[in-house]
Coordinates of C-alpha atoms in Angstrom, one line a residue:
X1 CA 18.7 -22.6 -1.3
X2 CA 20.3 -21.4 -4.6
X3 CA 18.2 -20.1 -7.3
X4 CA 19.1 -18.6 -10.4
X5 CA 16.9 -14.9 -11.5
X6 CA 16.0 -15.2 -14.6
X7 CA 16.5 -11.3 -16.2
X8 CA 16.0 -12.4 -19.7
X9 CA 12.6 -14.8 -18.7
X10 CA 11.1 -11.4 -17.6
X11 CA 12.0 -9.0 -19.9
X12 CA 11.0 -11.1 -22.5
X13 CA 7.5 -11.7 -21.2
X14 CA 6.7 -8.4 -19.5
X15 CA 8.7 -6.4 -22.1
X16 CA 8.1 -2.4 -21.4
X17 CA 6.0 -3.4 -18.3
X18 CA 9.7 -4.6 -16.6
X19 CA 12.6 -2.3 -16.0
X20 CA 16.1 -2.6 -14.4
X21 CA 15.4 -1.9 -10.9
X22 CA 19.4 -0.8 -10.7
X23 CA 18.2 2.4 -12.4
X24 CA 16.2 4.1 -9.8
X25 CA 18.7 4.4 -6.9
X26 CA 21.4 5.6 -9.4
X27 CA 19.1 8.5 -10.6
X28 CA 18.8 10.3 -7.3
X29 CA 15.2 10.7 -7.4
X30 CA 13.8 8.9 -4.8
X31 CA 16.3 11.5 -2.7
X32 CA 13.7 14.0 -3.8
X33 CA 10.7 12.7 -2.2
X34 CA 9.3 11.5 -5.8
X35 CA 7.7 8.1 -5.1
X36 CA 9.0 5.3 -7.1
X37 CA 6.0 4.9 -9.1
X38 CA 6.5 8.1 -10.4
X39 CA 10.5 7.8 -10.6
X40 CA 10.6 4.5 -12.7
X41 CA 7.9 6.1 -15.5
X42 CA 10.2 8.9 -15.8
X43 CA 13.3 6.9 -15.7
X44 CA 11.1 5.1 -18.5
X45 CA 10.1 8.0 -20.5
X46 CA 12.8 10.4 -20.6
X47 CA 16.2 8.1 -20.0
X48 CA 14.9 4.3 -21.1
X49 CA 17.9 1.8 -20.6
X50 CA 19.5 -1.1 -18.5
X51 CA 22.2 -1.0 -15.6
X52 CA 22.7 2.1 -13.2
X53 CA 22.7 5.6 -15.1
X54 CA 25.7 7.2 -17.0
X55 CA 26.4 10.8 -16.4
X56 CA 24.8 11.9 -19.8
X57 CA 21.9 10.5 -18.6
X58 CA 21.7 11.9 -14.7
X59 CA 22.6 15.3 -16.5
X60 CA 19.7 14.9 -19.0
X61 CA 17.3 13.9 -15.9
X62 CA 19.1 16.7 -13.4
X63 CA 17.8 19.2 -16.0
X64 CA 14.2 17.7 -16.1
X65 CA 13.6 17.9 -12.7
X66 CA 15.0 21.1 -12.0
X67 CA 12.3 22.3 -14.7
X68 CA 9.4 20.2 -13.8
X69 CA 9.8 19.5 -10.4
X70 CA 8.7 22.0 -7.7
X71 CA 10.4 22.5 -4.6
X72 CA 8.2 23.9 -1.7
X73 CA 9.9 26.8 -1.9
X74 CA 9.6 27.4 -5.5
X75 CA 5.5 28.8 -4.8
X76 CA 6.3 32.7 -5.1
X77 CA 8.6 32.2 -8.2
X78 CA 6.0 30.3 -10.0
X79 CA 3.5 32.9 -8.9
X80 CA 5.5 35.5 -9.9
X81 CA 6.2 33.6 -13.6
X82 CA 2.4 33.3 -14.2
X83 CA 1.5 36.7 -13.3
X84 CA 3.9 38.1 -16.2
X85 CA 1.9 38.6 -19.6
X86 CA 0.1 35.3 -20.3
X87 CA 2.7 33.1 -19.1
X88 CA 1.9 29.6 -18.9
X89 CA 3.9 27.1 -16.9
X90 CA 4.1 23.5 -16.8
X91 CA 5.4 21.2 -13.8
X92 CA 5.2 17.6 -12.6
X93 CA 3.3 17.0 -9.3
X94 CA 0.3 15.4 -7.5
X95 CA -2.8 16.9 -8.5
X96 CA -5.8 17.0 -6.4
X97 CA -9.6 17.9 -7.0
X98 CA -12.5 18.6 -4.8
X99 CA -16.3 20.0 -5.3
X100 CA -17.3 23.2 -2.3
X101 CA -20.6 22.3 -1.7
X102 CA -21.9 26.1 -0.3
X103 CA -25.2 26.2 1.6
X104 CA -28.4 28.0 0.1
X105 CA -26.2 28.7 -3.5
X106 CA -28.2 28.9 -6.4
X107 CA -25.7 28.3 -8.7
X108 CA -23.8 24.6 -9.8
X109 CA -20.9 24.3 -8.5
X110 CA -17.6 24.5 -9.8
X111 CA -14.7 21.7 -8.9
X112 CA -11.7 23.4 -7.4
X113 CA -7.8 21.8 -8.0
X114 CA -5.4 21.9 -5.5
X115 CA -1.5 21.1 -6.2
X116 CA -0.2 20.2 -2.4
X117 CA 3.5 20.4 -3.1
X118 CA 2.8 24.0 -3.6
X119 CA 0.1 25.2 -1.3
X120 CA -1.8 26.0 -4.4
X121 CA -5.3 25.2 -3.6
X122 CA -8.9 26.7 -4.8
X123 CA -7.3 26.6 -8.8
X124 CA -9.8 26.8 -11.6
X125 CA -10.1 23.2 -13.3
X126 CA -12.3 22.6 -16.5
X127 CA -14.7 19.7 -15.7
X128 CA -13.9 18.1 -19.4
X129 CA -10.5 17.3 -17.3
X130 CA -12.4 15.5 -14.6
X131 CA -14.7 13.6 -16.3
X132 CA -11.8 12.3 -17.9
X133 CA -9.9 11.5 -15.4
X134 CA -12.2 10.5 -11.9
X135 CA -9.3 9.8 -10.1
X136 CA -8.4 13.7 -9.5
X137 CA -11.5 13.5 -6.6
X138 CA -10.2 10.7 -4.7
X139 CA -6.8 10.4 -3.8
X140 CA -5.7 12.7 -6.8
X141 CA -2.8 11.7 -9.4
X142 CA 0.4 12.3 -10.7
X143 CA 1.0 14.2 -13.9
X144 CA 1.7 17.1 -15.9
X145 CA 0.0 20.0 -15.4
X146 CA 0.1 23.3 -17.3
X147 CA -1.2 26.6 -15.2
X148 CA -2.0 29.9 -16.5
X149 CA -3.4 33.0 -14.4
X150 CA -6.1 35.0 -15.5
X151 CA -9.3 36.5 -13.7
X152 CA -7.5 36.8 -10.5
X153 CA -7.0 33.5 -9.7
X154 CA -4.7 30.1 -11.1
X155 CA -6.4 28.1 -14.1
X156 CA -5.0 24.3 -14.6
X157 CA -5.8 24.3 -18.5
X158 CA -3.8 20.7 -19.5
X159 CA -3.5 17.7 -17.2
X160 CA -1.2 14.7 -18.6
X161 CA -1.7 11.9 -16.4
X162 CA 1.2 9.0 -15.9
X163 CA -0.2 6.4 -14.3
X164 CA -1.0 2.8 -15.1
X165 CA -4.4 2.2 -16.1
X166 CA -6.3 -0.8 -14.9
X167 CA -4.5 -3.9 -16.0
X168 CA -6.1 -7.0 -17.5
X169 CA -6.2 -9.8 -15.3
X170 CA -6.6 -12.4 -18.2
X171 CA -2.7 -11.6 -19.6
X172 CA -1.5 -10.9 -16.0
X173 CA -2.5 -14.7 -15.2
X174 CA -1.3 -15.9 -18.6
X175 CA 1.8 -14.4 -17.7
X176 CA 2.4 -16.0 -14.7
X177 CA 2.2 -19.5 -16.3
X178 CA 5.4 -19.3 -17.7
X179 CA 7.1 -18.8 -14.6
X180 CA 7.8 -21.6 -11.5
X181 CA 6.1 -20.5 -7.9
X182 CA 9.7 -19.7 -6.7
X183 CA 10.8 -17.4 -9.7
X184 CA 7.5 -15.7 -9.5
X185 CA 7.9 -14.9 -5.8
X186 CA 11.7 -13.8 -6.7
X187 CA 9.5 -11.3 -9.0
X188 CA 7.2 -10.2 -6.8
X189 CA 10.2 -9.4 -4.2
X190 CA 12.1 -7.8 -6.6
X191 CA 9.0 -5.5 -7.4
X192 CA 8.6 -4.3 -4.3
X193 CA 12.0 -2.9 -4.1
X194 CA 14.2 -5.8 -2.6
X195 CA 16.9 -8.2 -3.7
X196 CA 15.6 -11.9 -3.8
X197 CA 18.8 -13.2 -4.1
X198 CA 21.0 -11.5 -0.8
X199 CA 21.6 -14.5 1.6
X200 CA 19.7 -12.8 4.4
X201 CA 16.8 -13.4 3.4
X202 CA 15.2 -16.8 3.8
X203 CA 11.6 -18.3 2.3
X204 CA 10.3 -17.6 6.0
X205 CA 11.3 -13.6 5.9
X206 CA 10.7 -13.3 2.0
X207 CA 6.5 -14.6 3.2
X208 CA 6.5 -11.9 6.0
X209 CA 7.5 -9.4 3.6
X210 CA 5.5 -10.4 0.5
X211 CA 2.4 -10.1 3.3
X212 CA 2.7 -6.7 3.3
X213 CA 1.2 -6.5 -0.2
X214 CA -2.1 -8.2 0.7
X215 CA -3.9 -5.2 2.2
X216 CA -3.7 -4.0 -1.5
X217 CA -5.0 -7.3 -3.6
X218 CA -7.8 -8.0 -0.5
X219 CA -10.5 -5.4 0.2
X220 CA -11.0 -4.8 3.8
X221 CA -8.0 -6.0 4.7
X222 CA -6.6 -5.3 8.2
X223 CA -3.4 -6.4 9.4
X224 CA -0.5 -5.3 12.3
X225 CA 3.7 -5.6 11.8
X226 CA 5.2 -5.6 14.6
X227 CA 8.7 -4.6 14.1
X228 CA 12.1 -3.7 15.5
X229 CA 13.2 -0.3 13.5
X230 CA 15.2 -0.3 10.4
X231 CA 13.2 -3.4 8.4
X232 CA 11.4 -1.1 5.7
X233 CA 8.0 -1.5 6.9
X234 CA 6.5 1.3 5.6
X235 CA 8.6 1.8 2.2
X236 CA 6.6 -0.4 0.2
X237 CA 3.2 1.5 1.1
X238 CA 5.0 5.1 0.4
X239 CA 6.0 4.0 -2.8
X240 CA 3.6 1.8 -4.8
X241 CA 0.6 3.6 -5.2
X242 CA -1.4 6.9 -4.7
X243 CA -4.1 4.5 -3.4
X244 CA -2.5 3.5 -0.4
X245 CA -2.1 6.9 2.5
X246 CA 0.5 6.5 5.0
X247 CA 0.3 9.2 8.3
X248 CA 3.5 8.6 10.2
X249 CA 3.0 9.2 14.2
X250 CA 1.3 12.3 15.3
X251 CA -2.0 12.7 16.2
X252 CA -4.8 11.8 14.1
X253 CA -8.1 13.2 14.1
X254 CA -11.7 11.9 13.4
X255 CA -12.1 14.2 10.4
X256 CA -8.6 12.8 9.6
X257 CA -10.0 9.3 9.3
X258 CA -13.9 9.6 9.0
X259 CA -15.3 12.9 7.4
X260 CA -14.9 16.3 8.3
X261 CA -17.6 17.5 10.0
X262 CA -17.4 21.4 8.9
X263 CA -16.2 20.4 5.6
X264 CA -18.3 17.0 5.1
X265 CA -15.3 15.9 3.5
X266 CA -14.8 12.2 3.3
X267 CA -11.6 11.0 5.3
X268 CA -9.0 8.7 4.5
X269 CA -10.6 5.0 5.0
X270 CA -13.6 6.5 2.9
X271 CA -11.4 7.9 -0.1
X272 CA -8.1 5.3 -0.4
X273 CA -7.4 1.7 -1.5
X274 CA -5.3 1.0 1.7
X275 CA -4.6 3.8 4.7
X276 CA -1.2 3.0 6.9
X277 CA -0.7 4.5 10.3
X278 CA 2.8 4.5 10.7
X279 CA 5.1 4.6 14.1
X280 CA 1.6 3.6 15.9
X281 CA 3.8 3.6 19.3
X282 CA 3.7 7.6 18.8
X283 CA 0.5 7.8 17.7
X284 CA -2.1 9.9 20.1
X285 CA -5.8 10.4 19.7
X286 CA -6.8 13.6 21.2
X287 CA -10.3 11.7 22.2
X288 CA -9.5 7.9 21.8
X289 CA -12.8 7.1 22.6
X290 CA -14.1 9.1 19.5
X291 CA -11.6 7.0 17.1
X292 CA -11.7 3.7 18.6
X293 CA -15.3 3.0 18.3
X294 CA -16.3 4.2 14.7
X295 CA -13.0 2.3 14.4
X296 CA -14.2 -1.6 15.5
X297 CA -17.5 -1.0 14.1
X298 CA -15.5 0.1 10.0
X299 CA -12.9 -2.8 10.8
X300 CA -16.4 -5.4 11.4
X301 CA -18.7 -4.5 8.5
X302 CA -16.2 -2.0 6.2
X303 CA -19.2 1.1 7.1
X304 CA -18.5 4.0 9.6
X305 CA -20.4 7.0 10.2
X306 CA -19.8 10.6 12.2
X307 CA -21.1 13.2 14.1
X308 CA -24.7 12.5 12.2
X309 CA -23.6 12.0 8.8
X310 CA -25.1 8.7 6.8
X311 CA -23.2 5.8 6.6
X312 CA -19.8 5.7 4.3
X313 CA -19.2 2.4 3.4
X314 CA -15.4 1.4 2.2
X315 CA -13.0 -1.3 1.0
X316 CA -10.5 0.6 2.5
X317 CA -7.3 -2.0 4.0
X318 CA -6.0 -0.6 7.7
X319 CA -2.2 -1.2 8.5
X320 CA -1.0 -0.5 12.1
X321 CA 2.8 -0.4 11.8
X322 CA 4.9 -0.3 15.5
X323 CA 8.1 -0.7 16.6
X324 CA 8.8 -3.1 19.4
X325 CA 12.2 -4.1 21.1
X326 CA 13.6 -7.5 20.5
X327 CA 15.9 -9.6 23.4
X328 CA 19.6 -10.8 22.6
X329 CA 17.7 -13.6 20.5
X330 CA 16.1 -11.3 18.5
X331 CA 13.1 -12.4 19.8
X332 CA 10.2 -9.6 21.0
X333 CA 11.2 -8.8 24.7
X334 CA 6.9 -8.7 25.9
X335 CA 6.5 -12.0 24.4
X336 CA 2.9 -12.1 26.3
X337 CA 1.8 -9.0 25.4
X338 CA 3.1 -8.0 22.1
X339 CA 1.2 -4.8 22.2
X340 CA 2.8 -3.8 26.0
X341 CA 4.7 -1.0 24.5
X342 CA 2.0 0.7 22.2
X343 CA -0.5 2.9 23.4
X344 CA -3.2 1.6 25.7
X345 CA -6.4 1.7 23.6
X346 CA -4.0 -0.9 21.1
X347 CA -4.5 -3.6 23.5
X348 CA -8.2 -3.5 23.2
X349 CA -8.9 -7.1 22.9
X350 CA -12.4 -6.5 21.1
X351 CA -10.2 -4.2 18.6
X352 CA -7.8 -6.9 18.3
X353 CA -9.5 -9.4 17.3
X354 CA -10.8 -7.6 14.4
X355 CA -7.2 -7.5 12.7
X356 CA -6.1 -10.7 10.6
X357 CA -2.5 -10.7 12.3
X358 CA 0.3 -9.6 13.0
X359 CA 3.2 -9.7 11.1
X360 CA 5.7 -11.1 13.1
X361 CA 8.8 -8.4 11.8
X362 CA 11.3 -9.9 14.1
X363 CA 11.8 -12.8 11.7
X364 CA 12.6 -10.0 8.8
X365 CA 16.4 -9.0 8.8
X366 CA 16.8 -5.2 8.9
X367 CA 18.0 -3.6 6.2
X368 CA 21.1 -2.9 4.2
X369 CA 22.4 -0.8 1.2
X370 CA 23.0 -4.2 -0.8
X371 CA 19.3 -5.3 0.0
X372 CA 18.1 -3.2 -2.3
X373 CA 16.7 -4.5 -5.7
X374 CA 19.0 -4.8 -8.6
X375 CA 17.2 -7.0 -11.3
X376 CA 14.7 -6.7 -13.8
X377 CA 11.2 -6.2 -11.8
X378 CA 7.8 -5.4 -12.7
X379 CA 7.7 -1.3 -13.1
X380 CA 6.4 0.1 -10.0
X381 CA 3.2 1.7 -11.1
X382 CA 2.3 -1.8 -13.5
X383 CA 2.9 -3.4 -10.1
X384 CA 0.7 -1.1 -7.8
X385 CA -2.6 -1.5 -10.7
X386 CA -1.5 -5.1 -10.8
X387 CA -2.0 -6.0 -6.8
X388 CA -4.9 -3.6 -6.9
X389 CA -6.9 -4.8 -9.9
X390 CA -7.1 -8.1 -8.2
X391 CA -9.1 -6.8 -5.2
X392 CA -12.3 -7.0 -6.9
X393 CA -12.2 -11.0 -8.3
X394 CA -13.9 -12.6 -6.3
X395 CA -13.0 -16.5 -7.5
X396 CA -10.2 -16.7 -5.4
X397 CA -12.0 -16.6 -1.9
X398 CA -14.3 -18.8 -3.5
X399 CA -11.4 -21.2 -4.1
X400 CA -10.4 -20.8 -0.7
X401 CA -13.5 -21.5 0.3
X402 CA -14.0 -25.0 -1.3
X403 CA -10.6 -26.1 0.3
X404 CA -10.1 -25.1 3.4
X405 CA -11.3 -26.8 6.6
X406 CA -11.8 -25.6 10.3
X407 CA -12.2 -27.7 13.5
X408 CA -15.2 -27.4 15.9
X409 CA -13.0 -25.3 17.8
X410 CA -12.5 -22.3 15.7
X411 CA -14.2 -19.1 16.1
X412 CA -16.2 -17.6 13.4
X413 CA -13.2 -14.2 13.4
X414 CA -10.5 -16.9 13.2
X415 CA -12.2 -18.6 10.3
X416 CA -13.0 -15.2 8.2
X417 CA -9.3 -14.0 9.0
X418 CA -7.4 -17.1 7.6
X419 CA -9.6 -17.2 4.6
X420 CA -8.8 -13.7 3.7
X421 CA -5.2 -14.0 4.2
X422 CA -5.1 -17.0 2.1
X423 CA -7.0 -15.5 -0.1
X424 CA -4.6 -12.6 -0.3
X425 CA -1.3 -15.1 -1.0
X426 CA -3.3 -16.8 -3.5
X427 CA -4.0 -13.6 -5.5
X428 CA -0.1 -12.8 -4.9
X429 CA 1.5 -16.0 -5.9
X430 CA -1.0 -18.0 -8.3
X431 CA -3.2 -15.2 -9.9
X432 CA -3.4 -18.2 -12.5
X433 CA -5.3 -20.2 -10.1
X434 CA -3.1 -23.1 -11.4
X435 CA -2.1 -25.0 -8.3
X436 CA -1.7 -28.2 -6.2
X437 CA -3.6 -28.8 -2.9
X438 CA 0.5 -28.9 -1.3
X439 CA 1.3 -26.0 -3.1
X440 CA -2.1 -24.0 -1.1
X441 CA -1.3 -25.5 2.2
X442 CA 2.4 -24.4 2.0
X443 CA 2.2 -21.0 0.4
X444 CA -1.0 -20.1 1.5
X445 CA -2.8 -21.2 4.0
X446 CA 0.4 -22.5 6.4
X447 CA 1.2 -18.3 6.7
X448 CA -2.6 -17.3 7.3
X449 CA -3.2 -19.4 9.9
X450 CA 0.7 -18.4 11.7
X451 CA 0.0 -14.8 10.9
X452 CA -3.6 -15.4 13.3
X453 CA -2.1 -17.2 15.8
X454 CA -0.4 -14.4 16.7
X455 CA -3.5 -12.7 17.5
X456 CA -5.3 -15.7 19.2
X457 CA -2.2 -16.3 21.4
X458 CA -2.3 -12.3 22.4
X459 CA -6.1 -12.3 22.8
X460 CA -5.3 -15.5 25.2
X461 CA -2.9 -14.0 27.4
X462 CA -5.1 -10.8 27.8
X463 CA -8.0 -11.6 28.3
X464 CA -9.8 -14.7 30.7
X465 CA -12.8 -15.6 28.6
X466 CA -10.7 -16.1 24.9
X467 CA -9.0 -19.1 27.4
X468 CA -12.6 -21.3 27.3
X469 CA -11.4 -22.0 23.8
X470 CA -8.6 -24.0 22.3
X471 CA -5.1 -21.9 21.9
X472 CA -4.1 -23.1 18.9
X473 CA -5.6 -22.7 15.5
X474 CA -6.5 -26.1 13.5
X475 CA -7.0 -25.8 10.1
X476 CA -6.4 -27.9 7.0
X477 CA -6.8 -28.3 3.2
X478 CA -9.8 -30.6 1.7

């Protein structure tokens, strides 16, 4: 199917909320761990411009970063630098607050900054800084900050923040008008990071990938990809937004997730937009028991409590991302039991069925040097506000709703499930609500009910009693 990208179409109508997507590879910052939200304002800011940069301009970012940028090892020298006579010292990094509730203190108390790049935690922070800026006590942001040490201990006394504030959804919709469904989704590709226009990937593969964004637009939205390695399932997630928390393998703790007993500090689900746990076929629980059931009860209602703390309620998206091996047709190798492979408590069928699919990754090529994006896309961090900004309109599940219809047959979890992944695609591809009946079944609700059916057919083939009901999924537009 040939296509032509239209560079100009988007530049014109997203202006300096587009940029070349040629320029971040060619800068070398992604190399430095400096997520690409952060790496295309920069890019933006210090060196705006089209096609991959020139050497005036990598020598003019080189020397940015080596100023701003912290390496790990850079803690003592900045130490050292602040401790010389009233020495101030600014650097770009992820900035973090928290409040240290102490038992039986008289006294209010005082919210403490930590910068994680540099072990620096417990630093003085004014509270006129996080009134402003809220976002410090959840998952933190991205900025400029200036230190200074005085009274024994490190003060943040300046905080530049570069992140995207909340977009408005009446221009974003207005926007998308003056594109065609196909050119939009081309957009939406080459935002995330990929090249709509390399031959190996198809409208099938370009839907499986464009499905990883809807844990972002849809509140408690829960999903699996099942994957061989190399297919980039986790670099969207690492790179959109400081919302989303990806934990790569390991083991993971209930304080990790829930709330820190000792501490009482809120854990990931309870604090982030969207938490991933990446390379789930590694992952261990040191008391699965302890994780798994706080687990189905959050992924059911979106509440969770621990260890006698009240309830935290969240509309927090889970992503379980695993490897699998594929056969010589690329096809998954435990075709019965996708989840053979993964650790035991994964095949769960009452913690299955609580997902709204799996992402069947087989069907996405793996990935390639030339795969990467190299047109005009939305900036990252525009991109990542976008997708989130939709997750609270609710007129979309509404128009789901109102359209779609279920046989006798299908259970209340399948229902719920295909409405909210259709809801997702809606919110990704018409955030206009400007659409045909054909255009829903196609691009919406055709890819909800597939991604389900992958559950349903694994919930089938484990488990006796989900056979007293039909296999397949029926489900149809009105």
């Amino acid at each position: 199917m040939t296509f032509n990208y239209d560079n100009d179409l988007i530049t014109q109508i997203f202006q300096s909320l587009s940029i070349d997507k040629k320029r971040l590879p060619s800068s070398g910052l992604t190399t430095l761990g400096i997520p690409s939200f952060v790496g295309e304002w920069l890019l933006d800011k210090i060196v705006p411009g089209m096609g991959i940069l020139d050497n005036l301009e990598l020598e003019k970012i080189n020397n940015f970063v080596q100023k701003a940028f912290p390496r790990k090892d850079d803690q003592e020298v900045i130490k050292f630098k602040l401790t010389q006579q009233g020495e101030i010292y600014k650097l770009i990094a992820l900035l973090q607050v928290r409040i240290k509730l102490e038992s039986n203190s008289k006294q209010i108390p005082e919210p403490l900054a930590n910068i994680p790049v540099l072990n620096f935690s417990d630093c003085e922070i004014s509270t006129d800084i996080v009134e402003r800026y809220q976002m410090l006590l959840r998952q933190g942001v991205w900025g400029k900050i200036t230190l200074r040490y005085g009274n024994s201990q490190v003060s943040i006394i300046d905080f530049d923040p570069f992140q995207c504030s909340e977009v408005n959804l009446k221009t974003y919709a207005e926007y998308r008008s003056e594109f065609t469904t196909e050119q939009w989704r081309n957009l939406m590709f080459c935002s995330m990071g990929f090249n709509p226009e390399h031959p190996n990937y198809n409208y099938r593969s370009k839907t499986w990938m464009l499905t990883r964004l809807i844990p972002l637009v849809e509140p408690n939205y829960h999903i699996i990809e099942l994957a061989p390695k190399g297919t980039g399932k986790s670099f969207v997630y690492e790179n959109i937004n400081n919302k989303v928390s990806v934990i790569s393998g390991g083991k993971v703790t209930p304080s990790q997730l829930f709330i820190n007993g000792k501490t009482k500090e809120v854990g990931l689900l309870g604090r982030y937009d969207v938490v991933v746990l990446d390379e789930i076929q590694s992952l261990t629980f040191d008391n699965p028991d302890e994780i798994i059931g706080p687990l189905k009860t959050y992924l059911a209602n979106g509440r969770y409590n621990r260890s006698g703390f009240a309830d935290i309620a969240s509309d927090c998206s889970l992503v379980l991302l695993g490897n699998i091996e594929l056969d010589e047709y690329q096809r998954p190798k435990d075709k019965y039991n996708l989840m053979a492979k993964l650790p035991k408590f994964f095949s769960e069928t009452a913690f299955l069925d609580r997902f709204a699919g799996i992402l069947p990754g087989w069907e996405i090529p793996k990935f390639k040097r030339e795969m990467i994006a190299n047109q005009i896309g939305l900036k990252m961090d525009f991109f990542g506000e976008a997708l989130l900004s939709l997750r609270k309109d609710g007129s979309f599940y509404q128009y789901v709703q109102q359209h779609t219809q279920f046989d006798d047959h299908t259970t209340i979890r399948d229902q719920q499930a295909i409405l909210k992944t259709a809801s997702g695609f809606l919110k990704l591809l018409y955030p206009h609500l400007e659409l045909t009946l054909q255009d829903y079944q196609r691009d919406c609700l055709e890819p909800a009910r597939e991604l389900r059916q992958q559950i349903r057919n694994l919930l089938y083939n484990l488990d006796d009693e989900f056979k007293q009901s039909e296999k397949d999924i029926y489900v149809d537009v009105k």
